[in-house]
Tab-separated table of C-alpha atoms in Angstrom:
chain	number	residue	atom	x	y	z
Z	191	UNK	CA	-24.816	3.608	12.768
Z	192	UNK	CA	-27.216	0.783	13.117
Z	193	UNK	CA	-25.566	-2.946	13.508
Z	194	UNK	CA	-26.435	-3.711	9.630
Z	195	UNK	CA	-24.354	-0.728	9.142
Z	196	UNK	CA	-21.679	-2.048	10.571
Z	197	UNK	CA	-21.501	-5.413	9.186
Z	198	UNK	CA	-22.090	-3.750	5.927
Z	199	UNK	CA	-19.062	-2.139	6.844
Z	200	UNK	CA	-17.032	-5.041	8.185
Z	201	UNK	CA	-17.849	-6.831	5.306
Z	202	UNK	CA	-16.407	-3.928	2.670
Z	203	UNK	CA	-13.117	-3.887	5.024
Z	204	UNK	CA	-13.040	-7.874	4.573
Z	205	UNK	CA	-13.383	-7.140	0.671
Z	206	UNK	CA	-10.904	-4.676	0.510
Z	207	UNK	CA	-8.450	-6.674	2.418
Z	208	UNK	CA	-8.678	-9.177	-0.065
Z	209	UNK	CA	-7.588	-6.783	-3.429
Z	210	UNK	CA	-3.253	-6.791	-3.289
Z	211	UNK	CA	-1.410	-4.478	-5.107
Z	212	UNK	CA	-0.454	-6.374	-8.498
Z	213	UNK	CA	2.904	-5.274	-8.004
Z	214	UNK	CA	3.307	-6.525	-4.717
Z	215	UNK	CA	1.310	-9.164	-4.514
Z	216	UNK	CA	1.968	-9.418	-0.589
Z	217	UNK	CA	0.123	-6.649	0.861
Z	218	UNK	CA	-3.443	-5.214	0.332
Z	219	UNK	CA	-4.612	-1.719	-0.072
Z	220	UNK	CA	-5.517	-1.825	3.110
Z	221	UNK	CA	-1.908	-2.585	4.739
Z	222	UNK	CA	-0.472	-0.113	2.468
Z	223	UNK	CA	-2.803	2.743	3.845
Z	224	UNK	CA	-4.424	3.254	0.424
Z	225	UNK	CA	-7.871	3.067	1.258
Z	226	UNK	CA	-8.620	6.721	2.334
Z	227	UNK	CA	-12.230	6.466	2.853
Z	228	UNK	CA	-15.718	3.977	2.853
Z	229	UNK	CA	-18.612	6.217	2.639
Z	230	UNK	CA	-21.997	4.118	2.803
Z	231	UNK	CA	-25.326	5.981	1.763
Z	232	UNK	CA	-28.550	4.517	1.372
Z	233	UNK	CA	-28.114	4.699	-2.550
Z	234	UNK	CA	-24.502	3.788	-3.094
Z	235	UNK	CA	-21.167	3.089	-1.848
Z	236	UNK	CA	-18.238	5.862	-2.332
Z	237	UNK	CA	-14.261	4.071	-1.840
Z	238	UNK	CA	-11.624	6.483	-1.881
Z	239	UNK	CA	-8.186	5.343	-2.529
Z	240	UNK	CA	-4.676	7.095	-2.376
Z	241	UNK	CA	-2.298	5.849	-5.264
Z	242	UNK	CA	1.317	5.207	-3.516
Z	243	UNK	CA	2.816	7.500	-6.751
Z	244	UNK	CA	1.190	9.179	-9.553
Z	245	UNK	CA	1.210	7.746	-12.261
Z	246	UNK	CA	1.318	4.082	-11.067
Z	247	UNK	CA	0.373	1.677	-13.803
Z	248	UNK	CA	-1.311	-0.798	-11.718
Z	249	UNK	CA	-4.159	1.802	-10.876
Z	250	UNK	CA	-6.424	0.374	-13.222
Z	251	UNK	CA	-6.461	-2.802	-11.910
Z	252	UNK	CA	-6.905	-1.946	-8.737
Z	253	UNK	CA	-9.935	-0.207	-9.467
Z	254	UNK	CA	-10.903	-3.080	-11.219
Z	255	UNK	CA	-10.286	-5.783	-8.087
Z	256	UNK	CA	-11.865	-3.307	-5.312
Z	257	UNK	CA	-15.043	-3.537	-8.667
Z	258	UNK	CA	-15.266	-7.032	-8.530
Z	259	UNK	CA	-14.556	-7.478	-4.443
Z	260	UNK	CA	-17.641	-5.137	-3.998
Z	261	UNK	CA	-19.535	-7.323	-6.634
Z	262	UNK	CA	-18.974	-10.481	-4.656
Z	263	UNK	CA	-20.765	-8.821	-1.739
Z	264	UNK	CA	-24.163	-8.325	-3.772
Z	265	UNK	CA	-24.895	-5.328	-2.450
Z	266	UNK	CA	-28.006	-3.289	-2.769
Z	267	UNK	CA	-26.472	0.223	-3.072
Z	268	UNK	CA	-24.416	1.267	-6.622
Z	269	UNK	CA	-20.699	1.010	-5.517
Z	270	UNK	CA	-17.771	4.099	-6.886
Z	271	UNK	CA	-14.431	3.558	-6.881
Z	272	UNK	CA	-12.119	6.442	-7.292
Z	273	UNK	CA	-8.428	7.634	-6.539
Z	274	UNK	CA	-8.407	11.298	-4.927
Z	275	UNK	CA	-5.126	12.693	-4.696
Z	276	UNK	CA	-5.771	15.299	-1.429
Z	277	UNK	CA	-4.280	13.816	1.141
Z	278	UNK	CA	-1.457	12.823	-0.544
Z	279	UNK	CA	-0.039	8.715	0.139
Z	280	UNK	CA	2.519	8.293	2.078
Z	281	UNK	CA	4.670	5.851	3.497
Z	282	UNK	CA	4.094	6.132	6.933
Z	283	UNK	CA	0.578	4.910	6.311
Z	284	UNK	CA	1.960	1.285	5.583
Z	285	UNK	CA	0.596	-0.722	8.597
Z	286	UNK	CA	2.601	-2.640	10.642
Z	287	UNK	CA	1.177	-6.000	9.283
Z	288	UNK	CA	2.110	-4.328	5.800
Z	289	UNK	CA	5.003	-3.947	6.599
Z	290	UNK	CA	5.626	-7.432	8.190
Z	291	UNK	CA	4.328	-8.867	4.699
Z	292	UNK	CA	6.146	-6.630	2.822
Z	293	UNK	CA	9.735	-8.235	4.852
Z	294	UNK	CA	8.512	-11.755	4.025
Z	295	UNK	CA	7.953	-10.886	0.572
Z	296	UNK	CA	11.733	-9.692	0.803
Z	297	UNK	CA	10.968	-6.314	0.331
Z	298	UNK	CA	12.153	-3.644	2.841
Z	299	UNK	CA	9.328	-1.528	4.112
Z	300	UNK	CA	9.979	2.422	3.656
Z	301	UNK	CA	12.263	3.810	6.884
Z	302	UNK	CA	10.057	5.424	9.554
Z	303	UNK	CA	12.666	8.510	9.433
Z	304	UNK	CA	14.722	10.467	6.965
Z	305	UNK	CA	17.932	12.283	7.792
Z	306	UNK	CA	17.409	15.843	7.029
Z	307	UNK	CA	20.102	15.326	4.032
Z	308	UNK	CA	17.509	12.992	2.499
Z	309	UNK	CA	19.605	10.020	2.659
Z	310	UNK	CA	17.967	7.434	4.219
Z	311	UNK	CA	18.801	3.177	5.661
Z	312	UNK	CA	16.572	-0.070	6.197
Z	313	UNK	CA	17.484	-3.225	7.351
Z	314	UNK	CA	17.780	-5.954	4.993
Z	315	UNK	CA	14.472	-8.042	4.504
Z	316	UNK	CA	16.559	-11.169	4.737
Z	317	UNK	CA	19.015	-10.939	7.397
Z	318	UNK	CA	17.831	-7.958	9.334
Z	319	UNK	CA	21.211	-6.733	8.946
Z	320	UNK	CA	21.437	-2.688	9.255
Z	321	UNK	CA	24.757	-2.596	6.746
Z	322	UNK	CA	22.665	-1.941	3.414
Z	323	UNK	CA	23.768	0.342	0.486
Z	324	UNK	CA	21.014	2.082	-2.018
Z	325	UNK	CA	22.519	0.588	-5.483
Z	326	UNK	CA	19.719	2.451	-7.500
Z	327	UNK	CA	16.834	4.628	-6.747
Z	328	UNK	CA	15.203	3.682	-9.801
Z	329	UNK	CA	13.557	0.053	-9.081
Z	330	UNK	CA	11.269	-2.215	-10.789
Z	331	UNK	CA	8.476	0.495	-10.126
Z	332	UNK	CA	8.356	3.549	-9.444
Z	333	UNK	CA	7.690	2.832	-5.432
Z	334	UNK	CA	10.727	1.233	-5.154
Z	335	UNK	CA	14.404	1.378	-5.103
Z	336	UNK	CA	17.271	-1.390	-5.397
Z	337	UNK	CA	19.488	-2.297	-2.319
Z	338	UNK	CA	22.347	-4.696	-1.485
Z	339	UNK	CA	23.083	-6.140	2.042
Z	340	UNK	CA	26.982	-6.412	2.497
Z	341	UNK	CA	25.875	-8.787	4.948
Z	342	UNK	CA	24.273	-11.917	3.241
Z	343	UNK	CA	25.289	-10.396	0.368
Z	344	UNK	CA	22.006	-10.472	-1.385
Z	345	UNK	CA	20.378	-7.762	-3.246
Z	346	UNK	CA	16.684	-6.698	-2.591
Z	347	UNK	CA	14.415	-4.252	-2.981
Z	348	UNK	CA	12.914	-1.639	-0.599
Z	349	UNK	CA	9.689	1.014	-0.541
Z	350	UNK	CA	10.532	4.120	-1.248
Z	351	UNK	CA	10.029	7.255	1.588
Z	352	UNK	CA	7.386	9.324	0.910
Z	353	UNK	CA	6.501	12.049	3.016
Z	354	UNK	CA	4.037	15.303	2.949
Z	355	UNK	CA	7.220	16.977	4.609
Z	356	UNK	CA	9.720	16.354	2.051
């Protein structure tokens, strides 16, 4: 790819950065692993993104933000935006800044493993503290689940696991 190419490129990734989640305001689609694919062609732009659960509500706007990101840019080409389903999200794809900004947000990021009995731990987004209890696995949204922290005794909320193996 030629270097217009890649600023072209560059530039998309800087757009995309910029469109959070509306439910968690904190991270982009881009920390949260849900851009699956920037295809540039001479006549348009293709974005493929991977909802974090069917059925998400905030979809839609989404959409909507990547829309008007990609408007900003002025671009010559037609621009799609479009969830795709295959792969599947999951939350191992959460980058590592993600998941900082997620913690600072005081939400726990998803746990890198699962016991095999499907129970799993994080750390508290406040204290760090590993002595945590699941309260509910039904959060806010349907990505999340409520915690406590017996530690600092404050309760938060954490990503939920999702995994192609489960």
């Amino acid at each position: 790819m030629d270097n217009a190419g890649n600023e072209l490129d560059q530039s998309i990734l800087r757009a995309l950065n910029v469109v959070k989640d509306p439910e968690i305001p904190a991270v982009s689609i881009i920390e949260l692993g849900m851009v699956e694919r920037v295809q540039v062609e001479e006549e348009r732009i293709l974005i493929e993104l991977l909802p974090t659960f069917l059925g998400c509500p905030a979809l839609e706007m989404i959409q909507s933000s990547v829309e008007e990101q990609l408007r900003y840019l002025d671009l010559e080409q037609s621009a799609e935006v479009r969830f795709i389903y295959d792969p599947p999200w999951t939350s191992d794809r959460i980058s590592e800044k993600g998941r900082t900004h997620l913690k600072e947000f005081g939400i726990a990021p998803a746990p890198e493993r699962v016991e095999e009995t499907g129970v799993w731990k994080v750390d508290c987004p406040y204290c760090g503290s590993p002595y945590t209890s699941l309260e509910n696995i039904f959060g806010p949204t349907a990505c999340r689940s409520l915690l406590y922290c017996r530690a600092c005794r404050n309760p938060f909320e954490a990503m939920k696991p999702v995994s192609s193996l489960l």
